Each structure stands twice: as structure tokens, then as C-alpha cells.
GROMACS .gro file of C-alpha atoms in nm:
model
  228
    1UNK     CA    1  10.560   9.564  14.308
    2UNK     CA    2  10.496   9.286  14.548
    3UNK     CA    3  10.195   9.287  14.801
    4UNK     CA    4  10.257   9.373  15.126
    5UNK     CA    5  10.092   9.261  15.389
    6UNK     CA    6  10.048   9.265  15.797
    7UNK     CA    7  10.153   8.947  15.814
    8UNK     CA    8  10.400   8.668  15.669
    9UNK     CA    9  10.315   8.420  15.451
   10UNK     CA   10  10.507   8.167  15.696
   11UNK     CA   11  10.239   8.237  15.929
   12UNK     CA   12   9.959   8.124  15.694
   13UNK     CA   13   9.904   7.753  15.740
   14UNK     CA   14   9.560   7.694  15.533
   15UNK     CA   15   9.377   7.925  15.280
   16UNK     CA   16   9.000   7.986  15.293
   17UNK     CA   17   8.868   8.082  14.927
   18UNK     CA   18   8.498   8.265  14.839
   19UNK     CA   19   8.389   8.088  14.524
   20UNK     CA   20   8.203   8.370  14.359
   21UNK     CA   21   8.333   8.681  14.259
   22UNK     CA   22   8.647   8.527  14.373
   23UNK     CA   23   8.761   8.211  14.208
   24UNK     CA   24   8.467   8.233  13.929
   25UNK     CA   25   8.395   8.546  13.723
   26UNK     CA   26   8.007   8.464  13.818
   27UNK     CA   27   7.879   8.774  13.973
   28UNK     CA   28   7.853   8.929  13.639
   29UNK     CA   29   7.647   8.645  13.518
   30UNK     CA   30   7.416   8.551  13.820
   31UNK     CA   31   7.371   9.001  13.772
   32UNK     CA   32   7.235   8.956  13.408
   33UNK     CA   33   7.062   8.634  13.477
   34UNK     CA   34   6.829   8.782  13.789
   35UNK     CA   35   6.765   9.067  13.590
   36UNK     CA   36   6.648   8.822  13.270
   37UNK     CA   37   6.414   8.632  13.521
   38UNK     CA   38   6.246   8.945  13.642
   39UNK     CA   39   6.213   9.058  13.318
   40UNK     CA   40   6.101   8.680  13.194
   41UNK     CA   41   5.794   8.706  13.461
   42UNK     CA   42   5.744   9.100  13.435
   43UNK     CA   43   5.878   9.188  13.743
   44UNK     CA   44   6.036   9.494  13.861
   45UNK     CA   45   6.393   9.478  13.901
   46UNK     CA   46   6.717   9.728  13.994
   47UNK     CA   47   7.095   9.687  13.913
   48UNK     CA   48   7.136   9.783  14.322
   49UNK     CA   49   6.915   9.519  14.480
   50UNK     CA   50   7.125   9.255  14.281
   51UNK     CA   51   7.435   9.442  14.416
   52UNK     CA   52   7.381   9.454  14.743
   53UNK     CA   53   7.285   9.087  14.765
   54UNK     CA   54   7.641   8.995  14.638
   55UNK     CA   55   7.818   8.769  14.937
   56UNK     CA   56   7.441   8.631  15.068
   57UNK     CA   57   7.348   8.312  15.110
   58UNK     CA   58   6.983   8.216  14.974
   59UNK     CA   59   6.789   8.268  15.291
   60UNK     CA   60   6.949   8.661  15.350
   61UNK     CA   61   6.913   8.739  14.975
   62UNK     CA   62   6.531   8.690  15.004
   63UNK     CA   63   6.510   8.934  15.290
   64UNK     CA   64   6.732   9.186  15.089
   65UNK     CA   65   6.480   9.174  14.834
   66UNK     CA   66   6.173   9.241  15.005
   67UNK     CA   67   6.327   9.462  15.206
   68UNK     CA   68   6.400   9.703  14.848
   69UNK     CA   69   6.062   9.581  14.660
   70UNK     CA   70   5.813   9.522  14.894
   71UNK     CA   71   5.698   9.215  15.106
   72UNK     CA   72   5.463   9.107  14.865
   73UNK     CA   73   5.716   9.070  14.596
   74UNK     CA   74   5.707   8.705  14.446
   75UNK     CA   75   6.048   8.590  14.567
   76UNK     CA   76   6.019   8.204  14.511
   77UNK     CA   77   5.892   8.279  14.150
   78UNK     CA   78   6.213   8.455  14.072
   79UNK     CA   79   6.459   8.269  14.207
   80UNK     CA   80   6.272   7.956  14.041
   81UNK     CA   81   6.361   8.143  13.715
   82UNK     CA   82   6.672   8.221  13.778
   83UNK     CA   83   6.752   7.908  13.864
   84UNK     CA   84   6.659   7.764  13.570
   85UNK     CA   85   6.834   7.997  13.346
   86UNK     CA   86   7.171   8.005  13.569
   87UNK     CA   87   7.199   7.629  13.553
   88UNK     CA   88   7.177   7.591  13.256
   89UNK     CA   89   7.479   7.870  13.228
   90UNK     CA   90   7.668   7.647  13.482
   91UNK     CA   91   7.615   7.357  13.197
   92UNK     CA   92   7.685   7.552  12.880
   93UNK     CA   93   8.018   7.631  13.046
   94UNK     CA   94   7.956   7.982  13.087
   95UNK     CA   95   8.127   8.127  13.415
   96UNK     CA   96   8.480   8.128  13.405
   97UNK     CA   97   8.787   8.103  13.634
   98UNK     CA   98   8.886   8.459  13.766
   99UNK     CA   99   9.267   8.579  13.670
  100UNK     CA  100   9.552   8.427  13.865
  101UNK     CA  101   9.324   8.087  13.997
  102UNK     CA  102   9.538   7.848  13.829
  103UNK     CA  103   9.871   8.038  13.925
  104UNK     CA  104   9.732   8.081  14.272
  105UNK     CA  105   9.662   7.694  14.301
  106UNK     CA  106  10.009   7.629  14.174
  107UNK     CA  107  10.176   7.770  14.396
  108UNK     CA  108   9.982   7.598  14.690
  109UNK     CA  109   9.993   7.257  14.516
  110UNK     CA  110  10.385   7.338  14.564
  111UNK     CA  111  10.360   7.427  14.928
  112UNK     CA  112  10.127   7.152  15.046
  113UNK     CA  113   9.918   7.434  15.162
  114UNK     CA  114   9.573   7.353  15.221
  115UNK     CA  115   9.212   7.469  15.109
  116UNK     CA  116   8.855   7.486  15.141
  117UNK     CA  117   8.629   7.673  14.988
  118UNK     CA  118   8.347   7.853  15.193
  119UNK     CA  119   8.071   7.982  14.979
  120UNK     CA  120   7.701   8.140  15.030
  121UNK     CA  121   7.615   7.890  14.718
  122UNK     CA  122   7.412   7.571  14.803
  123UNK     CA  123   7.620   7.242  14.772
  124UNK     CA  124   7.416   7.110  14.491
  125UNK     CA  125   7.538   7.434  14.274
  126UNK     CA  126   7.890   7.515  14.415
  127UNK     CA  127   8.011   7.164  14.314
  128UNK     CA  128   7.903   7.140  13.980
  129UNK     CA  129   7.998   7.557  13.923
  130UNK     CA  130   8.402   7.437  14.028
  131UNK     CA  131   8.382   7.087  13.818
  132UNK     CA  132   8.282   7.276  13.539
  133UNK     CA  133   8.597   7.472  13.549
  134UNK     CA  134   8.836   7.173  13.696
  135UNK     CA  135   8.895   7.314  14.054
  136UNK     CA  136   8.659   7.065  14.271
  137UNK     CA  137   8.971   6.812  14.258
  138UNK     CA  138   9.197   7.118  14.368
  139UNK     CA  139   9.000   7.199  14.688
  140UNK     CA  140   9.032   7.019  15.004
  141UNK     CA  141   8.706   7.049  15.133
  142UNK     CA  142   8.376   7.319  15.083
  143UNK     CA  143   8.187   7.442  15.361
  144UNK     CA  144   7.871   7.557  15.193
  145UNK     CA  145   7.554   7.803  15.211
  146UNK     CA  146   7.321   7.549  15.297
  147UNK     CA  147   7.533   7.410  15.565
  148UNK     CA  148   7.577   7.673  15.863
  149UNK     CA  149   7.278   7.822  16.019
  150UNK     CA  150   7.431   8.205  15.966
  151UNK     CA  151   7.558   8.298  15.662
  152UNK     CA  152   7.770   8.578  15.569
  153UNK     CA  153   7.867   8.790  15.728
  154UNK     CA  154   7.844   8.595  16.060
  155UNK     CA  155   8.168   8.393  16.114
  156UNK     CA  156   7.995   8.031  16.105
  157UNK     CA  157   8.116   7.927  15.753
  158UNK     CA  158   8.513   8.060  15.864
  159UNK     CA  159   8.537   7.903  16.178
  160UNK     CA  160   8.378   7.545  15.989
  161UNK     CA  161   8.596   7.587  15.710
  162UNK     CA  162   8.924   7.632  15.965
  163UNK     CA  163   8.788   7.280  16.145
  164UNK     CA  164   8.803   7.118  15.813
  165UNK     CA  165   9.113   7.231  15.713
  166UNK     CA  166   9.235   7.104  16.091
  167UNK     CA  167   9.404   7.447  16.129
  168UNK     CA  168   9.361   7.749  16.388
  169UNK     CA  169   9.154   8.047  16.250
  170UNK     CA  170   9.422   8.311  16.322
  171UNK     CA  171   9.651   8.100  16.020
  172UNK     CA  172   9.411   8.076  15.793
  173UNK     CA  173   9.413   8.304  15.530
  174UNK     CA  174   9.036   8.405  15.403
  175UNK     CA  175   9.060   8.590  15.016
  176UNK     CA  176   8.688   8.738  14.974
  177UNK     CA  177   8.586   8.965  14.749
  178UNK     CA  178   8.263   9.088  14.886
  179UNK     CA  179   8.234   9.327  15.230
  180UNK     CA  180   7.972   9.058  15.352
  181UNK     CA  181   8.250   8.788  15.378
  182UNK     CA  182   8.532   9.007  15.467
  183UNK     CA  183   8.302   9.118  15.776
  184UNK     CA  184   8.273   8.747  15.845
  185UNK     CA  185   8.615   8.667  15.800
  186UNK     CA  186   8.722   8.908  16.035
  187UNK     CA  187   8.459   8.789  16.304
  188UNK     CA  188   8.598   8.490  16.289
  189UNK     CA  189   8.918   8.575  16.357
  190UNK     CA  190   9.167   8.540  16.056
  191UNK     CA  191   9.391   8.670  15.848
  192UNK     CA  192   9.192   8.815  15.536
  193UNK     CA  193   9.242   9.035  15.236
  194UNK     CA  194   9.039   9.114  15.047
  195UNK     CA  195   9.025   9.124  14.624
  196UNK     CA  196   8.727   9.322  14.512
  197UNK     CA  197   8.522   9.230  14.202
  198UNK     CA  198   8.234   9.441  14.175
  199UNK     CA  199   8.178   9.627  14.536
  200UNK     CA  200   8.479   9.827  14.666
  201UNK     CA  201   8.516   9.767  15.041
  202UNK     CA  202   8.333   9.958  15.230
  203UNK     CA  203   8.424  10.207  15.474
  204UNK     CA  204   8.397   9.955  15.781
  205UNK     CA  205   8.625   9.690  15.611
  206UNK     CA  206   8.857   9.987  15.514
  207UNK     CA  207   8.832  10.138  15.894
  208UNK     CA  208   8.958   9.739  16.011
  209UNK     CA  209   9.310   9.749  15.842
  210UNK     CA  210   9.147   9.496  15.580
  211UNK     CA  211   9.436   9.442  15.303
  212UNK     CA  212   9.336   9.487  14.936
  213UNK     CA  213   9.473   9.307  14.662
  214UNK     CA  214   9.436   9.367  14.284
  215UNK     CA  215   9.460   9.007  14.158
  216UNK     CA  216   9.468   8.660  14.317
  217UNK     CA  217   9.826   8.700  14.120
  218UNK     CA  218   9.938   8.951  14.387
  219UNK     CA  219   9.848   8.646  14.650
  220UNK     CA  220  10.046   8.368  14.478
  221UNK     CA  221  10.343   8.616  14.478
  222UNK     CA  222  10.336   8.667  14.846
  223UNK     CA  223  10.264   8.297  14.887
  224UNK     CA  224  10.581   8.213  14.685
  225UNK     CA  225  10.750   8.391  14.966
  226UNK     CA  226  10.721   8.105  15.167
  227UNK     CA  227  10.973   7.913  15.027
  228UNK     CA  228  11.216   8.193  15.007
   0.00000   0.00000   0.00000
């Protein structure tokens, strides 16, 4: 059955992709490497404070942390570690492409449709984490964590990533997986569905209408529909 949405795919003129969770199947991995660094330094750690950091950029996940283990909790010490041990991930070739990516990219190399990716990750990891992988010549463009003065789930990295895509927010299409970027997708004004990986939307996202897809297979179908 073929995804149906409140919208048609003749009005989208530009899509706006979340790296993580999204186009890579990283969220698993960065999960299992925080919880190795904590353990590495003997820190405390829970499964739900990596959770509900998923979608943040590195200046809000800090705050998320203290917030659940304290304001003395050695922050810089862990992410130092986890660093370290999710680079070297990046480099063994460890994170791979999410289902549908290539079919997805297809069928926009096929419609001249542009992209950009807008992701919570710094520029000096994002760029290396889609070469790995092959999709950093795919992309037209990133608008990065490190690069807008709100993250997620403000609208700053949407509206950006519409300006370098040269197109108006209300035809871009955003694809998100986490509520964080859906909320900031829809503050800034576009289309957006989202295609969860390990959160469910939340009741506010479901509340807004948000679309929900299975796969980023269900997206290149409706895409297709373009040139029907």
C-alpha cells in the first residue's frame, strides 16, 4: 500500500534529511558507545538519559544530562570518551546506511530534486559519518549542529537548510525520525513526516497531523509519484 500523505509530491520542491537515526543506523551505536564510556570511567549511566537525548545537538545534550544525574556529573569527561570510541566506529566502518537510502536517493537523482542534510552532529563528524557510507557526494549541502545558535527543536537548522537549498520552507519536505526535529520542522514551517527509529512520536507530534512513515522506501514511492 502506498503512503498517503496531506500533500502531493508535486508540491515538494527540495527535501531536508536528519542524518542520524534517519539516513544512518547510528543511534543504536552512539546508545552502546555512551554507555561503554560511562562504564570505561565508572560512571553511572541509564538506557533513558541516552534516549531522551536522541535529536540534540552537543550543547542541549549536556543539559539533558545533568538535568537526570546531577550537576556535578563529569560531562566533558564522558563525551571525551565517547568521542574517542565513536570515531573510531565512524573509521572502522561501523554505522550503516538505514533501509531505502539508496532507493530514496535514486529516485531524487531522477527528479533533480534537491537536498541538504540538517543534523544536531558537528561538521567535523557529520562529514566523515556520510563519506564513510558514500552519501556526502549525494547531498547538496549540510546545515550542521555547530552552525545555528538553537538546535533542535527550534526551527534555525530548517529554515538555514531551506536558504541553501534556495527553496521556500512550506516545499520542503523535512524526513526526521526523532520528536525533537519533527517539533522543529514543524516550527519552521514545512512539510514533514516523520520515520521513527527508536522513539515513537510523541503525543504532541501525533496531536499536529505529523505523517508517519515505516521506511524511507514508503517516501521514494510517493516521490516516484511525481513523474506520474
Amino acid at each position: 500500500m502506498s503512503l498517503e500523505l496531506p500533500f502531493a509530491a508535486a508540491d515538494i520542491h527540495g527535501i531536508i534529511f536528519d542524518m542520524d537515526g534517519l539516513l544512518l543506523d547510528s543511534e543504536r551505536v552512539a546508545l552502546a558507545t555512551v554507555a561503554a564510556a560511562a562504564a570505561e570511567l565508572g560512571l553511572e549511566w541509564r538506557a533513558e538519559v541516552g534516549l531522551a537525548m536522541v535529536g540534540l545537538n552537543s550543547q542541549d545534550g549536556p543539559k539533558v544530562i545533568r538535568y537526570h544525574l546531577g550537576e556535578n556529573y563529569p560531562v566533558a569527561d564522558l563525551y571525551e570518551a565517547f568521542g574517542r570510541i565513536y570515531e573510531a566506529a565512524i573509521a572502522a566502518g561501523s554505522i550503516p546506511l538505514k533501509g531505502g537510502v539508496v532507493e530514496l536517493f535514486d529516485v531524487l537523482d531522477g527528479l533533480s530534486l534537491g537536498r541538504v542534510v540538517a543534523t544536531s552532529t558537528r561538521r567535523s563528524r557529520a562529514e566523515p559519518k556520510l563519506a564513510a557510507v558514500g552519501l556526502l557526494p549525494r547531498v547538496h549541502g549540510m546545515v550542521c549542529g555547530d552552525e545555528v545558535s538553537r538546535g533542535k527543536p527550534a526551527p534555525d537548522i530548517f529554515v538555514a537548510a531551506a536558504a541553501r537549498l534556495g527553496v521556500p520552507v512550506a516545499n520542503c519536505l523535512v524526513l526526521e525520525d526523532s520528536n525533537a526535529g519533527v517539533r522543529g520542522a514543524l516550527a519552521a514551517g514545512t512539510r514533514v513526516v516523520m520515520v521513527p527509529d527508536l522513539l515513537q512520536p510523541a503525543d504532541d507530534v501525533l496531536a499536529a497531523g505529523v505523517p508517519v512513515a515505516a521506511s524511507l522506501h514508503d517516501i521514494a514511492g510517493f516521490l516516484e509519484g511525481r513523474s506520474g
